Amino acid sequence: GQQVMQIPQYQHVQEGEDFTTYCNSSTTLSNIQWYKQRPGGHPVFLIQLVKSGEVKKQKRLTFQFGEAKKNSSLHITATQTTDVGTYFCAGNSGAGSYQLTFGKGTKLSVIP
Amino acid sequence: AAGVIQSPRHLIKEKRETATLKCYPIPRHDTVYWYQQGPGQDPQFLISFYEKMQSDKGSIPDRFSAQQFSDYHSELNMSSLELGDSALYFCASSQLNTGELFFGEGSRLTVL
């Protein structure tokens, strides 16, 4: 079945440093989504990427979808304490599947 | 804006008992998903419904069943509970053509 790998599992950064998490799928994806989950909270949708090579920005967050539509990354510039949480990528293989397969997540800690 | 409503928020059961979780999706959303998230784990897809019909099935144990009713709310029924079933159970809803999942706040099940 479809597998989505995500690294690193944990990342500790000093406030103001940059942060990147990477996502790799075992199969070509129809689209990839990114979610953020705060401690004790529920996953909250950040963005969806659909096109090969797509790059989207949301303020300090930059999302990329690989040319082969099998990998993706999320980069945060100049982290803030409000960025703390676990970032999940989630892929959909399409072909009539409703299943969104989540990566293991990257837990971000920001040291003030 | 209305969000996904889940009940109960917390549930404590003994081994071999039965539990039922309820989910009320966002109005006009046509797809409902159930996910299970263990401590420190990523959400694992259990099952989904599109327009009240089961649309996809993931790692849902045979002891679990789910359905979506005419008013679009969904229920996850879990029988013969085991200690390993202790987890956060999230319901999410979406409009299929947009892809974005809106998660409820989850139901925390503890099996003793």
JSON list of C-alpha atoms in Angstrom, two decimals:
[
{"chain": "A", "resi": 1, "resn": "GLY", "atom": "CA", "xyz": [0.00, 0.00, 0.00]},
{"chain": "A", "resi": 2, "resn": "GLN", "atom": "CA", "xyz": [0.91, 3.63, -0.20]},
{"chain": "A", "resi": 3, "resn": "GLN", "atom": "CA", "xyz": [3.52, 4.81, 2.28]},
{"chain": "A", "resi": 4, "resn": "VAL", "atom": "CA", "xyz": [4.43, 8.35, 3.14]},
{"chain": "A", "resi": 5, "resn": "MET", "atom": "CA", "xyz": [7.75, 8.94, 4.86]},
{"chain": "A", "resi": 6, "resn": "GLN", "atom": "CA", "xyz": [8.52, 12.18, 6.63]},
{"chain": "A", "resi": 7, "resn": "ILE", "atom": "CA", "xyz": [11.75, 13.45, 8.12]},
{"chain": "A", "resi": 8, "resn": "PRO", "atom": "CA", "xyz": [12.98, 14.54, 10.53]},
{"chain": "A", "resi": 9, "resn": "GLN", "atom": "CA", "xyz": [10.84, 13.14, 13.31]},
{"chain": "A", "resi": 10, "resn": "TYR", "atom": "CA", "xyz": [11.85, 15.92, 15.67]},
{"chain": "A", "resi": 11, "resn": "GLN", "atom": "CA", "xyz": [13.43, 19.33, 15.17]},
{"chain": "A", "resi": 12, "resn": "HIS", "atom": "CA", "xyz": [14.52, 21.76, 17.85]},
{"chain": "A", "resi": 13, "resn": "VAL", "atom": "CA", "xyz": [15.38, 25.23, 16.64]},
{"chain": "A", "resi": 14, "resn": "GLN", "atom": "CA", "xyz": [16.24, 28.55, 18.20]},
{"chain": "A", "resi": 15, "resn": "GLU", "atom": "CA", "xyz": [13.62, 31.19, 17.62]},
{"chain": "A", "resi": 16, "resn": "GLY", "atom": "CA", "xyz": [14.49, 33.00, 14.40]},
{"chain": "A", "resi": 17, "resn": "GLU", "atom": "CA", "xyz": [16.12, 29.99, 12.77]},
{"chain": "A", "resi": 18, "resn": "ASP", "atom": "CA", "xyz": [14.69, 28.30, 9.71]},
{"chain": "A", "resi": 19, "resn": "PHE", "atom": "CA", "xyz": [12.99, 24.91, 9.68]},
{"chain": "A", "resi": 20, "resn": "THR", "atom": "CA", "xyz": [12.34, 22.36, 6.93]},
{"chain": "A", "resi": 21, "resn": "THR", "atom": "CA", "xyz": [10.46, 19.08, 6.91]},
{"chain": "A", "resi": 22, "resn": "TYR", "atom": "CA", "xyz": [10.54, 16.64, 4.01]},
{"chain": "A", "resi": 23, "resn": "CYS", "atom": "CA", "xyz": [8.00, 14.18, 2.78]},
{"chain": "A", "resi": 24, "resn": "ASN", "atom": "CA", "xyz": [8.45, 11.23, 0.42]},
{"chain": "A", "resi": 25, "resn": "SER", "atom": "CA", "xyz": [5.81, 8.96, -1.02]},
{"chain": "A", "resi": 26, "resn": "SER", "atom": "CA", "xyz": [6.33, 5.41, -2.25]},
{"chain": "A", "resi": 27, "resn": "THR", "atom": "CA", "xyz": [3.87, 6.11, -5.08]},
{"chain": "A", "resi": 28, "resn": "THR", "atom": "CA", "xyz": [3.03, 9.04, -7.31]},
{"chain": "A", "resi": 29, "resn": "LEU", "atom": "CA", "xyz": [0.50, 11.29, -5.66]},
{"chain": "A", "resi": 30, "resn": "SER", "atom": "CA", "xyz": [-2.52, 13.02, -7.04]},
{"chain": "A", "resi": 31, "resn": "ASN", "atom": "CA", "xyz": [-2.08, 15.75, -4.49]},
{"chain": "A", "resi": 32, "resn": "ILE", "atom": "CA", "xyz": [-0.38, 16.39, -1.18]},
{"chain": "A", "resi": 33, "resn": "GLN", "atom": "CA", "xyz": [-1.70, 18.28, 1.78]},
{"chain": "A", "resi": 34, "resn": "TRP", "atom": "CA", "xyz": [0.01, 19.72, 4.83]},
{"chain": "A", "resi": 35, "resn": "TYR", "atom": "CA", "xyz": [-1.50, 19.91, 8.28]},
{"chain": "A", "resi": 36, "resn": "LYS", "atom": "CA", "xyz": [-0.37, 21.38, 11.58]},
{"chain": "A", "resi": 37, "resn": "GLN", "atom": "CA", "xyz": [-1.32, 19.87, 14.91]},
{"chain": "A", "resi": 38, "resn": "ARG", "atom": "CA", "xyz": [-0.68, 21.79, 18.09]},
{"chain": "A", "resi": 39, "resn": "PRO", "atom": "CA", "xyz": [-0.10, 19.81, 21.30]},
{"chain": "A", "resi": 40, "resn": "GLY", "atom": "CA", "xyz": [-3.45, 18.51, 22.50]},
{"chain": "A", "resi": 41, "resn": "GLY", "atom": "CA", "xyz": [-5.18, 19.76, 19.37]},
{"chain": "A", "resi": 42, "resn": "HIS", "atom": "CA", "xyz": [-6.48, 18.44, 16.11]},
{"chain": "A", "resi": 43, "resn": "PRO", "atom": "CA", "xyz": [-4.86, 18.58, 12.66]},
{"chain": "A", "resi": 44, "resn": "VAL", "atom": "CA", "xyz": [-5.51, 21.88, 10.92]},
{"chain": "A", "resi": 45, "resn": "PHE", "atom": "CA", "xyz": [-5.24, 22.16, 7.16]},
{"chain": "A", "resi": 46, "resn": "LEU", "atom": "CA", "xyz": [-2.46, 24.40, 5.88]},
{"chain": "A", "resi": 47, "resn": "ILE", "atom": "CA", "xyz": [-2.31, 23.88, 2.13]},
{"chain": "A", "resi": 48, "resn": "GLN", "atom": "CA", "xyz": [-2.87, 21.52, -0.78]},
{"chain": "A", "resi": 49, "resn": "LEU", "atom": "CA", "xyz": [-0.46, 21.08, -3.70]},
{"chain": "A", "resi": 50, "resn": "VAL", "atom": "CA", "xyz": [-1.67, 19.52, -6.90]},
{"chain": "A", "resi": 51, "resn": "LYS", "atom": "CA", "xyz": [0.64, 20.39, -9.78]},
{"chain": "A", "resi": 52, "resn": "SER", "atom": "CA", "xyz": [4.05, 18.94, -10.50]},
{"chain": "A", "resi": 53, "resn": "GLY", "atom": "CA", "xyz": [6.76, 21.36, -9.31]},
{"chain": "A", "resi": 54, "resn": "GLU", "atom": "CA", "xyz": [4.23, 23.60, -7.59]},
{"chain": "A", "resi": 55, "resn": "VAL", "atom": "CA", "xyz": [5.46, 26.12, -5.04]},
{"chain": "A", "resi": 56, "resn": "LYS", "atom": "CA", "xyz": [3.12, 27.97, -2.72]},
{"chain": "A", "resi": 57, "resn": "LYS", "atom": "CA", "xyz": [3.84, 30.52, -0.03]},
{"chain": "A", "resi": 58, "resn": "GLN", "atom": "CA", "xyz": [1.92, 31.53, 3.04]},
{"chain": "A", "resi": 59, "resn": "LYS", "atom": "CA", "xyz": [3.74, 34.35, 4.80]},
{"chain": "A", "resi": 60, "resn": "ARG", "atom": "CA", "xyz": [6.82, 32.63, 6.31]},
{"chain": "A", "resi": 61, "resn": "LEU", "atom": "CA", "xyz": [5.83, 29.16, 5.07]},
{"chain": "A", "resi": 62, "resn": "THR", "atom": "CA", "xyz": [6.92, 27.82, 1.67]},
{"chain": "A", "resi": 63, "resn": "PHE", "atom": "CA", "xyz": [5.53, 24.56, 0.31]},
{"chain": "A", "resi": 64, "resn": "GLN", "atom": "CA", "xyz": [6.95, 22.64, -2.63]},
{"chain": "A", "resi": 65, "resn": "PHE", "atom": "CA", "xyz": [5.69, 19.64, -4.59]},
{"chain": "A", "resi": 66, "resn": "GLY", "atom": "CA", "xyz": [8.31, 17.68, -6.50]},
{"chain": "A", "resi": 67, "resn": "GLU", "atom": "CA", "xyz": [8.40, 17.32, -10.26]},
{"chain": "A", "resi": 68, "resn": "ALA", "atom": "CA", "xyz": [7.62, 13.62, -10.01]},
{"chain": "A", "resi": 69, "resn": "LYS", "atom": "CA", "xyz": [4.80, 14.30, -7.53]},
{"chain": "A", "resi": 70, "resn": "LYS", "atom": "CA", "xyz": [6.36, 11.91, -5.02]},
{"chain": "A", "resi": 71, "resn": "ASN", "atom": "CA", "xyz": [7.97, 14.34, -2.62]},
{"chain": "A", "resi": 72, "resn": "SER", "atom": "CA", "xyz": [7.21, 17.58, -0.92]},
{"chain": "A", "resi": 73, "resn": "SER", "atom": "CA", "xyz": [8.70, 19.97, 1.58]},
{"chain": "A", "resi": 74, "resn": "LEU", "atom": "CA", "xyz": [7.61, 22.64, 4.01]},
{"chain": "A", "resi": 75, "resn": "HIS", "atom": "CA", "xyz": [10.04, 25.40, 4.90]},
{"chain": "A", "resi": 76, "resn": "ILE", "atom": "CA", "xyz": [9.46, 27.93, 7.64]},
{"chain": "A", "resi": 77, "resn": "THR", "atom": "CA", "xyz": [11.59, 31.05, 7.62]},
{"chain": "A", "resi": 78, "resn": "ALA", "atom": "CA", "xyz": [12.53, 32.73, 10.91]},
{"chain": "A", "resi": 79, "resn": "THR", "atom": "CA", "xyz": [10.57, 30.47, 13.23]},
{"chain": "A", "resi": 80, "resn": "GLN", "atom": "CA", "xyz": [8.47, 31.89, 16.03]},
{"chain": "A", "resi": 81, "resn": "THR", "atom": "CA", "xyz": [7.21, 30.25, 19.20]},
{"chain": "A", "resi": 82, "resn": "THR", "atom": "CA", "xyz": [3.76, 30.14, 17.64]},
{"chain": "A", "resi": 83, "resn": "ASP", "atom": "CA", "xyz": [5.11, 27.69, 15.04]},
{"chain": "A", "resi": 84, "resn": "VAL", "atom": "CA", "xyz": [5.42, 24.97, 17.70]},
{"chain": "A", "resi": 85, "resn": "GLY", "atom": "CA", "xyz": [3.52, 21.81, 16.82]},
{"chain": "A", "resi": 86, "resn": "THR", "atom": "CA", "xyz": [3.66, 18.72, 14.65]},
{"chain": "A", "resi": 87, "resn": "TYR", "atom": "CA", "xyz": [3.60, 19.19, 10.91]},
{"chain": "A", "resi": 88, "resn": "PHE", "atom": "CA", "xyz": [2.12, 16.37, 8.87]},
{"chain": "A", "resi": 89, "resn": "CYS", "atom": "CA", "xyz": [2.16, 15.82, 5.17]},
{"chain": "A", "resi": 90, "resn": "ALA", "atom": "CA", "xyz": [-0.69, 13.73, 3.80]},
{"chain": "A", "resi": 91, "resn": "GLY", "atom": "CA", "xyz": [-0.88, 12.25, 0.34]},
{"chain": "A", "resi": 92, "resn": "ASN", "atom": "CA", "xyz": [-3.68, 11.08, -1.86]},
{"chain": "A", "resi": 93, "resn": "SER", "atom": "CA", "xyz": [-2.95, 8.67, -4.68]},
{"chain": "A", "resi": 94, "resn": "GLY", "atom": "CA", "xyz": [-6.10, 9.58, -6.60]},
{"chain": "A", "resi": 95, "resn": "ALA", "atom": "CA", "xyz": [-7.54, 6.83, -8.79]},
{"chain": "A", "resi": 96, "resn": "GLY", "atom": "CA", "xyz": [-10.82, 6.96, -6.95]},
{"chain": "A", "resi": 97, "resn": "SER", "atom": "CA", "xyz": [-9.24, 6.67, -3.52]},
{"chain": "A", "resi": 98, "resn": "TYR", "atom": "CA", "xyz": [-10.61, 8.85, -0.73]},
{"chain": "A", "resi": 99, "resn": "GLN", "atom": "CA", "xyz": [-7.81, 7.82, 1.59]},
{"chain": "A", "resi": 100, "resn": "LEU", "atom": "CA", "xyz": [-5.39, 10.47, 2.75]},
{"chain": "A", "resi": 101, "resn": "THR", "atom": "CA", "xyz": [-2.23, 8.80, 4.04]},
{"chain": "A", "resi": 102, "resn": "PHE", "atom": "CA", "xyz": [-0.38, 10.79, 6.66]},
{"chain": "A", "resi": 103, "resn": "GLY", "atom": "CA", "xyz": [3.35, 10.90, 7.19]},
{"chain": "A", "resi": 104, "resn": "LYS", "atom": "CA", "xyz": [4.68, 10.31, 10.71]},
{"chain": "A", "resi": 105, "resn": "GLY", "atom": "CA", "xyz": [4.97, 14.06, 11.23]},
{"chain": "A", "resi": 106, "resn": "THR", "atom": "CA", "xyz": [7.77, 16.35, 12.29]},
{"chain": "A", "resi": 107, "resn": "LYS", "atom": "CA", "xyz": [7.49, 17.72, 15.79]},
{"chain": "A", "resi": 108, "resn": "LEU", "atom": "CA", "xyz": [8.88, 21.24, 15.92]},
{"chain": "A", "resi": 109, "resn": "SER", "atom": "CA", "xyz": [10.09, 22.82, 19.14]},
{"chain": "A", "resi": 110, "resn": "VAL", "atom": "CA", "xyz": [11.12, 26.45, 19.15]},
{"chain": "A", "resi": 111, "resn": "ILE", "atom": "CA", "xyz": [13.43, 27.68, 21.88]},
{"chain": "A", "resi": 112, "resn": "PRO", "atom": "CA", "xyz": [12.76, 31.33, 22.75]},
{"chain": "B", "resi": 1, "resn": "ALA", "atom": "CA", "xyz": [-18.44, 29.11, 11.19]},
{"chain": "B", "resi": 2, "resn": "ALA", "atom": "CA", "xyz": [-19.73, 25.64, 12.00]},
{"chain": "B", "resi": 3, "resn": "GLY", "atom": "CA", "xyz": [-17.08, 23.03, 12.62]},
{"chain": "B", "resi": 4, "resn": "VAL", "atom": "CA", "xyz": [-17.03, 19.25, 12.83]},
{"chain": "B", "resi": 5, "resn": "ILE", "atom": "CA", "xyz": [-18.64, 18.16, 16.09]},
{"chain": "B", "resi": 6, "resn": "GLN", "atom": "CA", "xyz": [-17.60, 14.98, 17.81]},
{"chain": "B", "resi": 7, "resn": "SER", "atom": "CA", "xyz": [-19.05, 13.35, 20.87]},
{"chain": "B", "resi": 8, "resn": "PRO", "atom": "CA", "xyz": [-18.23, 12.28, 23.42]},
{"chain": "B", "resi": 9, "resn": "ARG", "atom": "CA", "xyz": [-14.94, 14.12, 23.89]},
{"chain": "B", "resi": 10, "resn": "HIS", "atom": "CA", "xyz": [-13.72, 11.60, 26.41]},
{"chain": "B", "resi": 11, "resn": "LEU", "atom": "CA", "xyz": [-14.75, 8.01, 26.98]},
{"chain": "B", "resi": 12, "resn": "ILE", "atom": "CA", "xyz": [-13.50, 5.40, 29.41]},
{"chain": "B", "resi": 13, "resn": "LYS", "atom": "CA", "xyz": [-14.36, 1.76, 28.84]},
{"chain": "B", "resi": 14, "resn": "GLU", "atom": "CA", "xyz": [-13.32, -1.63, 30.16]},
{"chain": "B", "resi": 15, "resn": "LYS", "atom": "CA", "xyz": [-11.82, -4.35, 28.00]},
{"chain": "B", "resi": 16, "resn": "ARG", "atom": "CA", "xyz": [-14.39, -6.26, 25.94]},
{"chain": "B", "resi": 17, "resn": "GLU", "atom": "CA", "xyz": [-16.94, -3.47, 26.24]},
{"chain": "B", "resi": 18, "resn": "THR", "atom": "CA", "xyz": [-18.50, -1.57, 23.34]},
{"chain": "B", "resi": 19, "resn": "ALA", "atom": "CA", "xyz": [-18.19, 2.10, 22.47]},
{"chain": "B", "resi": 20, "resn": "THR", "atom": "CA", "xyz": [-19.90, 4.38, 19.98]},
{"chain": "B", "resi": 21, "resn": "LEU", "atom": "CA", "xyz": [-18.47, 7.65, 18.75]},
{"chain": "B", "resi": 22, "resn": "LYS", "atom": "CA", "xyz": [-20.53, 10.24, 16.92]},
{"chain": "B", "resi": 23, "resn": "CYS", "atom": "CA", "xyz": [-19.57, 12.79, 14.33]},
{"chain": "B", "resi": 24, "resn": "TYR", "atom": "CA", "xyz": [-21.54, 15.69, 12.89]},
{"chain": "B", "resi": 25, "resn": "PRO", "atom": "CA", "xyz": [-19.84, 17.02, 9.76]},
{"chain": "B", "resi": 26, "resn": "ILE", "atom": "CA", "xyz": [-19.85, 20.57, 8.54]},
{"chain": "B", "resi": 27, "resn": "PRO", "atom": "CA", "xyz": [-23.13, 21.30, 6.74]},
{"chain": "B", "resi": 28, "resn": "ARG", "atom": "CA", "xyz": [-23.02, 20.60, 2.98]},
{"chain": "B", "resi": 29, "resn": "HIS", "atom": "CA", "xyz": [-19.85, 18.54, 3.27]},
{"chain": "B", "resi": 30, "resn": "ASP", "atom": "CA", "xyz": [-20.33, 15.33, 1.31]},
{"chain": "B", "resi": 31, "resn": "THR", "atom": "CA", "xyz": [-17.48, 13.21, 2.70]},
{"chain": "B", "resi": 32, "resn": "VAL", "atom": "CA", "xyz": [-16.73, 12.00, 6.22]},
{"chain": "B", "resi": 33, "resn": "TYR", "atom": "CA", "xyz": [-13.53, 10.33, 7.38]},
{"chain": "B", "resi": 34, "resn": "TRP", "atom": "CA", "xyz": [-12.54, 8.54, 10.55]},
{"chain": "B", "resi": 35, "resn": "TYR", "atom": "CA", "xyz": [-8.94, 8.53, 11.75]},
{"chain": "B", "resi": 36, "resn": "GLN", "atom": "CA", "xyz": [-7.29, 6.91, 14.76]},
{"chain": "B", "resi": 37, "resn": "GLN", "atom": "CA", "xyz": [-4.30, 8.58, 16.38]},
{"chain": "B", "resi": 38, "resn": "GLY", "atom": "CA", "xyz": [-2.26, 6.84, 19.05]},
{"chain": "B", "resi": 39, "resn": "PRO", "atom": "CA", "xyz": [-0.04, 8.82, 21.45]},
{"chain": "B", "resi": 40, "resn": "GLY", "atom": "CA", "xyz": [2.78, 10.46, 19.50]},
{"chain": "B", "resi": 41, "resn": "GLN", "atom": "CA", "xyz": [1.60, 8.80, 16.30]},
{"chain": "B", "resi": 42, "resn": "ASP", "atom": "CA", "xyz": [0.27, 10.02, 12.99]},
{"chain": "B", "resi": 43, "resn": "PRO", "atom": "CA", "xyz": [-3.43, 9.76, 12.20]},
{"chain": "B", "resi": 44, "resn": "GLN", "atom": "CA", "xyz": [-4.28, 6.37, 10.72]},
{"chain": "B", "resi": 45, "resn": "PHE", "atom": "CA", "xyz": [-7.10, 6.26, 8.20]},
{"chain": "B", "resi": 46, "resn": "LEU", "atom": "CA", "xyz": [-9.94, 3.96, 9.23]},
{"chain": "B", "resi": 47, "resn": "ILE", "atom": "CA", "xyz": [-12.85, 4.51, 6.87]},
{"chain": "B", "resi": 48, "resn": "SER", "atom": "CA", "xyz": [-14.65, 7.13, 4.80]},
{"chain": "B", "resi": 49, "resn": "PHE", "atom": "CA", "xyz": [-18.12, 7.81, 3.49]},
{"chain": "B", "resi": 50, "resn": "TYR", "atom": "CA", "xyz": [-19.20, 9.77, 0.47]},
{"chain": "B", "resi": 51, "resn": "GLU", "atom": "CA", "xyz": [-22.84, 10.78, 0.32]},
{"chain": "B", "resi": 52, "resn": "LYS", "atom": "CA", "xyz": [-23.71, 8.21, 3.00]},
{"chain": "B", "resi": 53, "resn": "MET", "atom": "CA", "xyz": [-22.06, 5.30, 1.19]},
{"chain": "B", "resi": 54, "resn": "GLN", "atom": "CA", "xyz": [-18.81, 3.75, 2.33]},
{"chain": "B", "resi": 55, "resn": "SER", "atom": "CA", "xyz": [-16.19, 5.06, -0.07]},
{"chain": "B", "resi": 56, "resn": "ASP", "atom": "CA", "xyz": [-12.88, 3.74, 1.21]},
{"chain": "B", "resi": 57, "resn": "LYS", "atom": "CA", "xyz": [-11.58, 1.47, 3.92]},
{"chain": "B", "resi": 58, "resn": "GLY", "atom": "CA", "xyz": [-8.25, 1.63, 5.67]},
{"chain": "B", "resi": 59, "resn": "SER", "atom": "CA", "xyz": [-6.84, -0.13, 8.70]},
{"chain": "B", "resi": 60, "resn": "ILE", "atom": "CA", "xyz": [-10.15, -0.53, 10.46]},
{"chain": "B", "resi": 61, "resn": "PRO", "atom": "CA", "xyz": [-10.34, -3.68, 12.61]},
{"chain": "B", "resi": 62, "resn": "ASP", "atom": "CA", "xyz": [-13.19, -6.11, 11.97]},
{"chain": "B", "resi": 63, "resn": "ARG", "atom": "CA", "xyz": [-14.40, -5.32, 15.49]},
{"chain": "B", "resi": 64, "resn": "PHE", "atom": "CA", "xyz": [-15.17, -1.79, 14.35]},
{"chain": "B", "resi": 65, "resn": "SER", "atom": "CA", "xyz": [-17.96, -0.69, 12.07]},
{"chain": "B", "resi": 66, "resn": "ALA", "atom": "CA", "xyz": [-19.18, 2.66, 10.92]},
{"chain": "B", "resi": 67, "resn": "GLN", "atom": "CA", "xyz": [-22.04, 4.16, 9.05]},
{"chain": "B", "resi": 68, "resn": "GLN", "atom": "CA", "xyz": [-23.35, 7.49, 7.87]},
{"chain": "B", "resi": 69, "resn": "PHE", "atom": "CA", "xyz": [-26.98, 8.35, 8.39]},
{"chain": "B", "resi": 70, "resn": "SER", "atom": "CA", "xyz": [-29.54, 10.23, 6.32]},
{"chain": "B", "resi": 71, "resn": "ASP", "atom": "CA", "xyz": [-28.78, 13.47, 8.22]},
{"chain": "B", "resi": 72, "resn": "TYR", "atom": "CA", "xyz": [-25.07, 12.97, 7.31]},
{"chain": "B", "resi": 73, "resn": "HIS", "atom": "CA", "xyz": [-23.90, 12.34, 10.82]},
{"chain": "B", "resi": 74, "resn": "SER", "atom": "CA", "xyz": [-21.66, 9.33, 11.23]},
{"chain": "B", "resi": 75, "resn": "GLU", "atom": "CA", "xyz": [-21.08, 6.83, 14.00]},
{"chain": "B", "resi": 76, "resn": "LEU", "atom": "CA", "xyz": [-18.09, 4.61, 14.70]},
{"chain": "B", "resi": 77, "resn": "ASN", "atom": "CA", "xyz": [-18.99, 1.50, 16.64]},
{"chain": "B", "resi": 78, "resn": "MET", "atom": "CA", "xyz": [-16.23, -0.37, 18.41]},
{"chain": "B", "resi": 79, "resn": "SER", "atom": "CA", "xyz": [-16.84, -3.75, 20.04]},
{"chain": "B", "resi": 80, "resn": "SER", "atom": "CA", "xyz": [-14.75, -6.15, 22.11]},
{"chain": "B", "resi": 81, "resn": "LEU", "atom": "CA", "xyz": [-12.51, -3.26, 23.06]},
{"chain": "B", "resi": 82, "resn": "GLU", "atom": "CA", "xyz": [-8.84, -3.97, 23.63]},
{"chain": "B", "resi": 83, "resn": "LEU", "atom": "CA", "xyz": [-6.22, -1.97, 25.50]},
{"chain": "B", "resi": 84, "resn": "GLY", "atom": "CA", "xyz": [-4.61, -1.10, 22.17]},
{"chain": "B", "resi": 85, "resn": "ASP", "atom": "CA", "xyz": [-7.76, 0.68, 21.05]},
{"chain": "B", "resi": 86, "resn": "SER", "atom": "CA", "xyz": [-6.98, 3.50, 23.46]},
{"chain": "B", "resi": 87, "resn": "ALA", "atom": "CA", "xyz": [-6.40, 6.48, 21.19]},
{"chain": "B", "resi": 88, "resn": "LEU", "atom": "CA", "xyz": [-7.75, 9.75, 19.89]},
{"chain": "B", "resi": 89, "resn": "TYR", "atom": "CA", "xyz": [-10.39, 9.19, 17.25]},
{"chain": "B", "resi": 90, "resn": "PHE", "atom": "CA", "xyz": [-10.82, 12.03, 14.80]},
{"chain": "B", "resi": 91, "resn": "CYS", "atom": "CA", "xyz": [-13.64, 12.59, 12.45]},
{"chain": "B", "resi": 92, "resn": "ALA", "atom": "CA", "xyz": [-13.07, 14.88, 9.50]},
{"chain": "B", "resi": 93, "resn": "SER", "atom": "CA", "xyz": [-15.32, 16.15, 6.76]},
{"chain": "B", "resi": 94, "resn": "SER", "atom": "CA", "xyz": [-14.75, 17.69, 3.39]},
{"chain": "B", "resi": 95, "resn": "GLN", "atom": "CA", "xyz": [-16.31, 18.62, 0.12]},
{"chain": "B", "resi": 96, "resn": "LEU", "atom": "CA", "xyz": [-14.78, 15.99, -2.11]},
{"chain": "B", "resi": 97, "resn": "ASN", "atom": "CA", "xyz": [-13.85, 18.32, -4.93]},
{"chain": "B", "resi": 98, "resn": "THR", "atom": "CA", "xyz": [-11.82, 20.62, -2.64]},
{"chain": "B", "resi": 99, "resn": "GLY", "atom": "CA", "xyz": [-9.81, 17.93, -0.85]},
{"chain": "B", "resi": 100, "resn": "GLU", "atom": "CA", "xyz": [-9.24, 19.93, 2.34]},
{"chain": "B", "resi": 101, "resn": "LEU", "atom": "CA", "xyz": [-10.17, 17.98, 5.46]},
{"chain": "B", "resi": 102, "resn": "PHE", "atom": "CA", "xyz": [-11.70, 19.75, 8.42]},
{"chain": "B", "resi": 103, "resn": "PHE", "atom": "CA", "xyz": [-11.03, 17.79, 11.60]},
{"chain": "B", "resi": 104, "resn": "GLY", "atom": "CA", "xyz": [-13.14, 17.68, 14.71]},
{"chain": "B", "resi": 105, "resn": "GLU", "atom": "CA", "xyz": [-11.51, 18.02, 18.10]},
{"chain": "B", "resi": 106, "resn": "GLY", "atom": "CA", "xyz": [-11.47, 14.28, 18.54]},
{"chain": "B", "resi": 107, "resn": "SER", "atom": "CA", "xyz": [-12.84, 11.72, 20.96]},
{"chain": "B", "resi": 108, "resn": "ARG", "atom": "CA", "xyz": [-10.33, 10.33, 23.42]},
{"chain": "B", "resi": 109, "resn": "LEU", "atom": "CA", "xyz": [-11.02, 6.69, 24.18]},
{"chain": "B", "resi": 110, "resn": "THR", "atom": "CA", "xyz": [-9.32, 5.04, 27.14]},
{"chain": "B", "resi": 111, "resn": "VAL", "atom": "CA", "xyz": [-9.69, 1.29, 27.54]},
{"chain": "B", "resi": 112, "resn": "LEU", "atom": "CA", "xyz": [-8.85, -0.05, 31.00]}
]
